[in-house]
Amino acid sequence: MKKDIKSFTYDELNNEMISLGLPRFRSNQIFDWLHKRGAVSFEEMSNLSKSLREELNDLYYISSCEIEEKYVSEIDGTVKYLFKLTDGEYIESVVMKYKYGHTVCVSTQVGCRMGCSFCASTLGGFKRNLSAGEIEGQIHSAQKDLGFRISNVVLMGIGEPLDNFENVLKFFENVNNKKGLNISLRSITVSTCGIVPRIYDLTEKKIPVTLTISLHAPNDEIRNHMMPINAKWNVDEIIRACREYVKQTGKRISFEYTLIKDVNDTPACASELAHKLKGMLCHVNLIPVNDVKERKNSVSSNENIYKFSEILKKAGINATIRRTLGSDINASCGQLRRKRIEVK
Ligand code: SAH
């Protein structure tokens, strides 16, 4: 069986090439083709001999991430892709324009096993993990299509990144490599629904990515209804892990809080949340829930969202209301893949 060449780290690729009897500079050339230029075939690697390209092609494959559908928001220029992978599976990515540059939101799994009650990505269940090369491939495909450099990455597309930890770590290593995309780890944000042991792992490894927690509720009673993972690691365990993360790394942590009418948007919820987060170097992102066809969640009123944020701020907790981007193109992840599976 052919091996996935794009998912090797720099050192792994070098060891592979040594085993083929190739010198280090060859391995560097191949790394450059794969990770800097985003080559999709060995044929493109014009500074390698034809026989070497053929040899590589017999032993390895380059995972593909082809544009299947593309939507551009007329409101704010946000671009959404539905990508098709080597095995015919679909994933989604979104490119957003901010003051400080372009950010891509990438998927980390095909489907998701977390089962959050408001989320479209988990509806069809879990199919498989993405390889490190497939996570990175989303950036290459988008960059090539758009013709500009993407400077920031958020792991907030389909899937739970910390449920695919090993591949995500390899992805960090490769995109951060100066010989590759050279994206600073500080420009990467990883979002988790609260896989507590992996939060401790990130803390221990001191990887300087930004950590975001999808909290969405201030207590177990509400969170259990929204997020099945809460039965395994509850609100207090998550917050304990977060406090440790901040203490050890000195980094600010973010919390995502998706507001759903009459579920988690009351002033009492805001006060309870403020109490739980007291004294932590953190930021709360308030997100109006996105309407998902199969889900029966209603959006909170602007007034309630505003009130919620004011309660947090008065209690000394940093809070902002997330600007919605790409609302005309279904930019939130999981919905395009879902549609594609339905029509199959
Ligand atoms: N599994 C990871 C990352 C993917 S989801 C996580 O849970 O953090 C990215 C963010 O979108 C999460 O905060 C998730 O809770 C949120 N989200 C999912 N469905 C949503 C919806 N319908 N409306 C608003 N936010 C949603």
PDB file of N, CA, C and O and ligand atoms in Angstrom, residues 105-109 112 114 116-121 155-163 190-195 212-216 223 226-227 229 255-260 285 287-292 295 297 322 332-333 335, ligand 1:
ATOM      1  N   CYS A 105     -10.478  28.654   8.387  1.00  0.00           N
ATOM      2  CA  CYS A 105     -11.049  27.746   9.388  1.00  0.00           C
ATOM      3  C   CYS A 105     -11.032  26.349   8.764  1.00  0.00           C
ATOM      4  O   CYS A 105     -11.666  26.119   7.732  1.00  0.00           O
ATOM      5  N   VAL A 106     -10.264  25.443   9.356  1.00  0.00           N
ATOM      6  CA  VAL A 106     -10.102  24.116   8.746  1.00  0.00           C
ATOM      7  C   VAL A 106     -10.824  23.020   9.526  1.00  0.00           C
ATOM      8  O   VAL A 106     -11.041  23.134  10.734  1.00  0.00           O
ATOM      9  N   SER A 107     -11.170  21.952   8.816  1.00  0.00           N
ATOM     10  CA  SER A 107     -11.754  20.772   9.439  1.00  0.00           C
ATOM     11  C   SER A 107     -10.641  19.844   9.910  1.00  0.00           C
ATOM     12  O   SER A 107      -9.535  19.854   9.353  1.00  0.00           O
ATOM     13  N   THR A 108     -10.935  19.035  10.920  1.00  0.00           N
ATOM     14  CA  THR A 108      -9.925  18.087  11.419  1.00  0.00           C
ATOM     15  C   THR A 108     -10.390  16.636  11.343  1.00  0.00           C
ATOM     16  O   THR A 108      -9.598  15.720  11.548  1.00  0.00           O
ATOM     17  N   GLN A 109     -11.691  16.437  11.088  1.00  0.00           N
ATOM     18  CA  GLN A 109     -12.217  15.079  10.952  1.00  0.00           C
ATOM     19  C   GLN A 109     -13.307  15.080   9.877  1.00  0.00           C
ATOM     20  O   GLN A 109     -13.871  16.128   9.560  1.00  0.00           O
ATOM     21  N   CYS A 112     -18.073  13.954  13.024  1.00  0.00           N
ATOM     22  CA  CYS A 112     -17.664  14.205  14.407  1.00  0.00           C
ATOM     23  C   CYS A 112     -18.440  13.262  15.312  1.00  0.00           C
ATOM     24  O   CYS A 112     -19.583  12.939  15.039  1.00  0.00           O
ATOM     25  N   MET A 114     -18.860  13.871  18.641  1.00  0.00           N
ATOM     26  CA  MET A 114     -19.144  14.551  19.907  1.00  0.00           C
ATOM     27  C   MET A 114     -20.643  14.742  20.182  1.00  0.00           C
ATOM     28  O   MET A 114     -21.058  14.862  21.317  1.00  0.00           O
ATOM     29  N   CYS A 116     -22.886  17.213  19.782  1.00  0.00           N
ATOM     30  CA  CYS A 116     -23.475  18.437  20.349  1.00  0.00           C
ATOM     31  C   CYS A 116     -24.837  18.723  19.708  1.00  0.00           C
ATOM     32  O   CYS A 116     -24.995  18.610  18.491  1.00  0.00           O
ATOM     33  N   SER A 117     -25.782  19.122  20.539  1.00  0.00           N
ATOM     34  CA  SER A 117     -27.185  19.153  20.099  1.00  0.00           C
ATOM     35  C   SER A 117     -27.512  20.250  19.098  1.00  0.00           C
ATOM     36  O   SER A 117     -28.546  20.215  18.455  1.00  0.00           O
ATOM     37  N   PHE A 118     -26.628  21.231  18.962  1.00  0.00           N
ATOM     38  CA  PHE A 118     -26.927  22.388  18.109  1.00  0.00           C
ATOM     39  C   PHE A 118     -26.097  22.382  16.837  1.00  0.00           C
ATOM     40  O   PHE A 118     -26.201  23.267  16.010  1.00  0.00           O
ATOM     41  N   CYS A 119     -25.226  21.375  16.666  1.00  0.00           N
ATOM     42  CA  CYS A 119     -24.182  21.431  15.638  1.00  0.00           C
ATOM     43  C   CYS A 119     -24.516  20.552  14.430  1.00  0.00           C
ATOM     44  O   CYS A 119     -24.998  19.431  14.584  1.00  0.00           O
ATOM     45  N   ALA A 120     -24.217  21.065  13.232  1.00  0.00           N
ATOM     46  CA  ALA A 120     -24.522  20.325  12.005  1.00  0.00           C
ATOM     47  C   ALA A 120     -23.453  19.261  11.696  1.00  0.00           C
ATOM     48  O   ALA A 120     -23.743  18.246  11.071  1.00  0.00           O
ATOM     49  N   SER A 121     -22.223  19.494  12.184  1.00  0.00           N
ATOM     50  CA  SER A 121     -21.110  18.615  11.793  1.00  0.00           C
ATOM     51  C   SER A 121     -21.251  17.196  12.315  1.00  0.00           C
ATOM     52  O   SER A 121     -20.668  16.262  11.788  1.00  0.00           O
ATOM     53  N   LEU A 155      -8.731  25.957  14.054  1.00  0.00           N
ATOM     54  CA  LEU A 155      -9.211  24.573  13.918  1.00  0.00           C
ATOM     55  C   LEU A 155     -10.620  24.520  14.499  1.00  0.00           C
ATOM     56  O   LEU A 155     -10.831  24.130  15.640  1.00  0.00           O
ATOM     57  N   MET A 156     -11.559  25.022  13.693  1.00  0.00           N
ATOM     58  CA  MET A 156     -12.945  25.157  14.141  1.00  0.00           C
ATOM     59  C   MET A 156     -13.915  24.684  13.081  1.00  0.00           C
ATOM     60  O   MET A 156     -15.087  25.037  13.104  1.00  0.00           O
ATOM     61  N   GLY A 157     -13.407  23.927  12.111  1.00  0.00           N
ATOM     62  CA  GLY A 157     -14.292  23.394  11.082  1.00  0.00           C
ATOM     63  C   GLY A 157     -14.939  22.111  11.583  1.00  0.00           C
ATOM     64  O   GLY A 157     -15.154  21.939  12.791  1.00  0.00           O
ATOM     65  N   ILE A 158     -15.197  21.195  10.661  1.00  0.00           N
ATOM     66  CA  ILE A 158     -15.823  19.929  11.049  1.00  0.00           C
ATOM     67  C   ILE A 158     -14.863  19.110  11.904  1.00  0.00           C
ATOM     68  O   ILE A 158     -13.681  18.990  11.575  1.00  0.00           O
ATOM     69  N   GLY A 159     -15.396  18.533  12.988  1.00  0.00           N
ATOM     70  CA  GLY A 159     -14.585  17.623  13.803  1.00  0.00           C
ATOM     71  C   GLY A 159     -14.108  18.220  15.107  1.00  0.00           C
ATOM     72  O   GLY A 159     -14.222  19.429  15.337  1.00  0.00           O
ATOM     73  N   GLU A 160     -13.600  17.351  15.955  1.00  0.00           N
ATOM     74  CA  GLU A 160     -13.056  17.769  17.250  1.00  0.00           C
ATOM     75  C   GLU A 160     -11.530  17.579  17.190  1.00  0.00           C
ATOM     76  O   GLU A 160     -11.037  16.448  17.204  1.00  0.00           O
ATOM     77  N   PRO A 161     -10.787  18.686  17.105  1.00  0.00           N
ATOM     78  CA  PRO A 161      -9.338  18.583  16.912  1.00  0.00           C
ATOM     79  C   PRO A 161      -8.630  17.755  17.979  1.00  0.00           C
ATOM     80  O   PRO A 161      -7.692  17.015  17.670  1.00  0.00           O
ATOM     81  N   LEU A 162      -9.083  17.860  19.230  1.00  0.00           N
ATOM     82  CA  LEU A 162      -8.361  17.135  20.283  1.00  0.00           C
ATOM     83  C   LEU A 162      -8.767  15.664  20.341  1.00  0.00           C
ATOM     84  O   LEU A 162      -8.218  14.883  21.111  1.00  0.00           O
ATOM     85  N   ASP A 163      -9.704  15.271  19.481  1.00  0.00           N
ATOM     86  CA  ASP A 163     -10.045  13.852  19.310  1.00  0.00           C
ATOM     87  C   ASP A 163      -9.195  13.256  18.175  1.00  0.00           C
ATOM     88  O   ASP A 163      -9.310  12.085  17.828  1.00  0.00           O
ATOM     89  N   VAL A 190      -6.826  26.592  18.375  1.00  0.00           N
ATOM     90  CA  VAL A 190      -7.469  25.283  18.399  1.00  0.00           C
ATOM     91  C   VAL A 190      -8.667  25.344  19.336  1.00  0.00           C
ATOM     92  O   VAL A 190      -8.593  25.872  20.438  1.00  0.00           O
ATOM     93  N   SER A 191      -9.797  24.856  18.825  1.00  0.00           N
ATOM     94  CA  SER A 191     -11.044  24.925  19.585  1.00  0.00           C
ATOM     95  C   SER A 191     -11.472  23.523  20.000  1.00  0.00           C
ATOM     96  O   SER A 191     -11.456  22.597  19.197  1.00  0.00           O
ATOM     97  N   THR A 192     -11.851  23.367  21.267  1.00  0.00           N
ATOM     98  CA  THR A 192     -12.257  22.042  21.732  1.00  0.00           C
ATOM     99  C   THR A 192     -13.550  22.099  22.541  1.00  0.00           C
ATOM    100  O   THR A 192     -13.831  23.094  23.213  1.00  0.00           O
ATOM    101  N   CYS A 193     -14.292  21.008  22.459  1.00  0.00           N
ATOM    102  CA  CYS A 193     -15.510  20.909  23.254  1.00  0.00           C
ATOM    103  C   CYS A 193     -15.193  20.491  24.687  1.00  0.00           C
ATOM    104  O   CYS A 193     -16.092  20.363  25.510  1.00  0.00           O
ATOM    105  N   GLY A 194     -13.901  20.266  24.986  1.00  0.00           N
ATOM    106  CA  GLY A 194     -13.510  19.985  26.363  1.00  0.00           C
ATOM    107  C   GLY A 194     -12.982  18.586  26.605  1.00  0.00           C
ATOM    108  O   GLY A 194     -13.437  17.888  27.504  1.00  0.00           O
ATOM    109  N   ILE A 195     -12.000  18.167  25.800  1.00  0.00           N
ATOM    110  CA  ILE A 195     -11.341  16.875  26.022  1.00  0.00           C
ATOM    111  C   ILE A 195     -10.230  17.148  27.049  1.00  0.00           C
ATOM    112  O   ILE A 195      -9.078  17.457  26.690  1.00  0.00           O
ATOM    113  N   THR A 212      -9.144  27.659  22.656  1.00  0.00           N
ATOM    114  CA  THR A 212     -10.517  28.119  22.811  1.00  0.00           C
ATOM    115  C   THR A 212     -11.378  26.952  23.278  1.00  0.00           C
ATOM    116  O   THR A 212     -11.262  25.854  22.738  1.00  0.00           O
ATOM    117  N   ILE A 213     -12.209  27.208  24.263  1.00  0.00           N
ATOM    118  CA  ILE A 213     -13.060  26.145  24.790  1.00  0.00           C
ATOM    119  C   ILE A 213     -14.517  26.430  24.426  1.00  0.00           C
ATOM    120  O   ILE A 213     -15.025  27.516  24.696  1.00  0.00           O
ATOM    121  N   SER A 214     -15.172  25.451  23.815  1.00  0.00           N
ATOM    122  CA  SER A 214     -16.598  25.595  23.532  1.00  0.00           C
ATOM    123  C   SER A 214     -17.358  25.237  24.802  1.00  0.00           C
ATOM    124  O   SER A 214     -17.651  24.077  25.048  1.00  0.00           O
ATOM    125  N   LEU A 215     -17.631  26.249  25.603  1.00  0.00           N
ATOM    126  CA  LEU A 215     -18.242  25.979  26.912  1.00  0.00           C
ATOM    127  C   LEU A 215     -19.766  25.961  26.792  1.00  0.00           C
ATOM    128  O   LEU A 215     -20.416  24.994  27.184  1.00  0.00           O
ATOM    129  N   HIS A 216     -20.333  27.022  26.304  1.00  0.00           N
ATOM    130  CA  HIS A 216     -21.760  27.124  25.967  1.00  0.00           C
ATOM    131  C   HIS A 216     -22.740  27.034  27.133  1.00  0.00           C
ATOM    132  O   HIS A 216     -23.947  27.171  26.918  1.00  0.00           O
ATOM    133  N   ARG A 223     -25.376  22.065  30.401  1.00  0.00           N
ATOM    134  CA  ARG A 223     -24.364  21.567  29.443  1.00  0.00           C
ATOM    135  C   ARG A 223     -24.598  20.103  29.083  1.00  0.00           C
ATOM    136  O   ARG A 223     -24.360  19.687  27.947  1.00  0.00           O
ATOM    137  N   MET A 226     -26.795  19.888  26.164  1.00  0.00           N
ATOM    138  CA  MET A 226     -26.277  20.409  24.898  1.00  0.00           C
ATOM    139  C   MET A 226     -25.110  19.586  24.352  1.00  0.00           C
ATOM    140  O   MET A 226     -24.949  19.442  23.155  1.00  0.00           O
ATOM    141  N   MET A 227     -24.280  19.070  25.281  1.00  0.00           N
ATOM    142  CA  MET A 227     -23.029  18.449  24.861  1.00  0.00           C
ATOM    143  C   MET A 227     -22.792  17.136  25.615  1.00  0.00           C
ATOM    144  O   MET A 227     -22.407  17.149  26.785  1.00  0.00           O
ATOM    145  N   ILE A 229     -20.429  15.176  25.713  1.00  0.00           N
ATOM    146  CA  ILE A 229     -19.072  15.040  26.252  1.00  0.00           C
ATOM    147  C   ILE A 229     -19.002  15.488  27.706  1.00  0.00           C
ATOM    148  O   ILE A 229     -18.113  15.095  28.464  1.00  0.00           O
ATOM    149  N   PHE A 255     -13.283  31.436  25.658  1.00  0.00           N
ATOM    150  CA  PHE A 255     -14.452  30.556  25.766  1.00  0.00           C
ATOM    151  C   PHE A 255     -15.462  30.950  24.698  1.00  0.00           C
ATOM    152  O   PHE A 255     -15.749  32.135  24.522  1.00  0.00           O
ATOM    153  N   GLU A 256     -15.952  29.942  23.992  1.00  0.00           N
ATOM    154  CA  GLU A 256     -17.030  30.186  23.033  1.00  0.00           C
ATOM    155  C   GLU A 256     -18.333  29.931  23.777  1.00  0.00           C
ATOM    156  O   GLU A 256     -18.465  28.936  24.508  1.00  0.00           O
ATOM    157  N   TYR A 257     -19.272  30.818  23.592  1.00  0.00           N
ATOM    158  CA  TYR A 257     -20.565  30.630  24.253  1.00  0.00           C
ATOM    159  C   TYR A 257     -21.650  30.939  23.227  1.00  0.00           C
ATOM    160  O   TYR A 257     -21.921  32.091  22.893  1.00  0.00           O
ATOM    161  N   THR A 258     -22.205  29.876  22.652  1.00  0.00           N
ATOM    162  CA  THR A 258     -23.263  30.014  21.652  1.00  0.00           C
ATOM    163  C   THR A 258     -24.596  30.198  22.371  1.00  0.00           C
ATOM    164  O   THR A 258     -24.997  29.350  23.173  1.00  0.00           O
ATOM    165  N   LEU A 259     -25.225  31.312  22.096  1.00  0.00           N
ATOM    166  CA  LEU A 259     -26.460  31.634  22.822  1.00  0.00           C
ATOM    167  C   LEU A 259     -27.696  31.067  22.127  1.00  0.00           C
ATOM    168  O   LEU A 259     -27.946  31.336  20.949  1.00  0.00           O
ATOM    169  N   ILE A 260     -28.443  30.274  22.868  1.00  0.00           N
ATOM    170  CA  ILE A 260     -29.684  29.692  22.353  1.00  0.00           C
ATOM    171  C   ILE A 260     -30.838  30.179  23.231  1.00  0.00           C
ATOM    172  O   ILE A 260     -30.764  30.096  24.468  1.00  0.00           O
ATOM    173  N   ASN A 285     -16.367  34.753  24.028  1.00  0.00           N
ATOM    174  CA  ASN A 285     -16.921  35.083  22.716  1.00  0.00           C
ATOM    175  C   ASN A 285     -18.382  34.681  22.693  1.00  0.00           C
ATOM    176  O   ASN A 285     -18.689  33.483  22.757  1.00  0.00           O
ATOM    177  N   ILE A 287     -21.750  34.019  20.777  1.00  0.00           N
ATOM    178  CA  ILE A 287     -22.105  33.736  19.383  1.00  0.00           C
ATOM    179  C   ILE A 287     -23.607  33.469  19.283  1.00  0.00           C
ATOM    180  O   ILE A 287     -24.104  32.541  19.920  1.00  0.00           O
ATOM    181  N   PRO A 288     -24.306  34.261  18.488  1.00  0.00           N
ATOM    182  CA  PRO A 288     -25.726  33.937  18.270  1.00  0.00           C
ATOM    183  C   PRO A 288     -25.813  32.589  17.555  1.00  0.00           C
ATOM    184  O   PRO A 288     -25.091  32.373  16.588  1.00  0.00           O
ATOM    185  N   VAL A 289     -26.637  31.681  18.031  1.00  0.00           N
ATOM    186  CA  VAL A 289     -26.674  30.342  17.433  1.00  0.00           C
ATOM    187  C   VAL A 289     -27.058  30.423  15.956  1.00  0.00           C
ATOM    188  O   VAL A 289     -27.886  31.242  15.559  1.00  0.00           O
ATOM    189  N   ASN A 290     -26.401  29.598  15.174  1.00  0.00           N
ATOM    190  CA  ASN A 290     -26.696  29.520  13.750  1.00  0.00           C
ATOM    191  C   ASN A 290     -27.803  28.526  13.530  1.00  0.00           C
ATOM    192  O   ASN A 290     -27.744  27.416  14.044  1.00  0.00           O
ATOM    193  N   ASP A 291     -28.744  28.914  12.741  1.00  0.00           N
ATOM    194  CA  ASP A 291     -29.882  28.035  12.534  1.00  0.00           C
ATOM    195  C   ASP A 291     -29.469  26.811  11.715  1.00  0.00           C
ATOM    196  O   ASP A 291     -28.952  26.936  10.622  1.00  0.00           O
ATOM    197  N   VAL A 292     -29.651  25.631  12.248  1.00  0.00           N
ATOM    198  CA  VAL A 292     -29.368  24.396  11.523  1.00  0.00           C
ATOM    199  C   VAL A 292     -30.718  23.724  11.280  1.00  0.00           C
ATOM    200  O   VAL A 292     -31.475  23.515  12.222  1.00  0.00           O
ATOM    201  N   ARG A 295     -32.059  21.071  13.502  1.00  0.00           N
ATOM    202  CA  ARG A 295     -32.066  21.399  14.920  1.00  0.00           C
ATOM    203  C   ARG A 295     -33.148  22.415  15.210  1.00  0.00           C
ATOM    204  O   ARG A 295     -33.428  23.275  14.389  1.00  0.00           O
ATOM    205  N   ASN A 297     -33.309  25.011  17.394  1.00  0.00           N
ATOM    206  CA  ASN A 297     -32.805  26.020  18.320  1.00  0.00           C
ATOM    207  C   ASN A 297     -33.181  27.400  17.830  1.00  0.00           C
ATOM    208  O   ASN A 297     -33.062  27.693  16.650  1.00  0.00           O
ATOM    209  N   ARG A 322     -19.707  37.997  18.817  1.00  0.00           N
ATOM    210  CA  ARG A 322     -19.070  37.661  17.545  1.00  0.00           C
ATOM    211  C   ARG A 322     -19.844  38.230  16.372  1.00  0.00           C
ATOM    212  O   ARG A 322     -21.059  38.056  16.260  1.00  0.00           O
ATOM    213  N   SER A 332     -21.110  28.659   8.341  1.00  0.00           N
ATOM    214  CA  SER A 332     -20.742  27.817   9.489  1.00  0.00           C
ATOM    215  C   SER A 332     -20.660  26.365   9.050  1.00  0.00           C
ATOM    216  O   SER A 332     -21.467  25.889   8.250  1.00  0.00           O
ATOM    217  N   CYS A 333     -19.660  25.680   9.581  1.00  0.00           N
ATOM    218  CA  CYS A 333     -19.276  24.387   9.023  1.00  0.00           C
ATOM    219  C   CYS A 333     -20.236  23.241   9.306  1.00  0.00           C
ATOM    220  O   CYS A 333     -20.919  23.225  10.306  1.00  0.00           O
ATOM    221  N   GLN A 335     -22.650  22.237   7.254  1.00  0.00           N
ATOM    222  CA  GLN A 335     -23.921  22.291   6.533  1.00  0.00           C
ATOM    223  C   GLN A 335     -23.801  21.882   5.067  1.00  0.00           C
ATOM    224  O   GLN A 335     -24.697  21.263   4.514  1.00  0.00           O
TER     225      GLN A 335
HETATM  226  N1  SAH B   1     -15.166  20.516  17.969  1.00  0.00           N
HETATM  227  C1  SAH B   1     -14.560  21.787  18.226  1.00  0.00           C
HETATM  228  C2  SAH B   1     -14.388  22.672  17.015  1.00  0.00           C
HETATM  229  C3  SAH B   1     -15.476  22.712  15.969  1.00  0.00           C
HETATM  230  S1  SAH B   1     -16.949  23.640  16.212  1.00  0.00           S
HETATM  231  C4  SAH B   1     -15.301  22.502  19.301  1.00  0.00           C
HETATM  232  O1  SAH B   1     -16.307  22.006  19.774  1.00  0.00           O
HETATM  233  O2  SAH B   1     -14.841  23.553  19.734  1.00  0.00           O
HETATM  234  C5  SAH B   1     -16.549  25.321  16.179  1.00  0.00           C
HETATM  235  C6  SAH B   1     -17.482  26.148  17.076  1.00  0.00           C
HETATM  236  O3  SAH B   1     -18.790  26.311  16.489  1.00  0.00           O
HETATM  237  C7  SAH B   1     -17.727  25.485  18.426  1.00  0.00           C
HETATM  238  O4  SAH B   1     -17.639  26.446  19.437  1.00  0.00           O
HETATM  239  C8  SAH B   1     -19.146  24.963  18.270  1.00  0.00           C
HETATM  240  O5  SAH B   1     -19.733  24.734  19.502  1.00  0.00           O
HETATM  241  C9  SAH B   1     -19.776  26.074  17.453  1.00  0.00           C
HETATM  242  N2  SAH B   1     -21.035  25.709  16.813  1.00  0.00           N
HETATM  243  C10 SAH B   1     -21.421  24.522  16.323  1.00  0.00           C
HETATM  244  N3  SAH B   1     -22.672  24.588  15.818  1.00  0.00           N
HETATM  245  C11 SAH B   1     -23.080  25.858  15.981  1.00  0.00           C
HETATM  246  C12 SAH B   1     -24.282  26.541  15.658  1.00  0.00           C
HETATM  247  N4  SAH B   1     -25.315  25.925  15.071  1.00  0.00           N
HETATM  248  N5  SAH B   1     -24.355  27.843  15.962  1.00  0.00           N
HETATM  249  C13 SAH B   1     -23.308  28.485  16.543  1.00  0.00           C
HETATM  250  N6  SAH B   1     -22.161  27.899  16.874  1.00  0.00           N
HETATM  251  C14 SAH B   1     -22.040  26.582  16.609  1.00  0.00           C
END
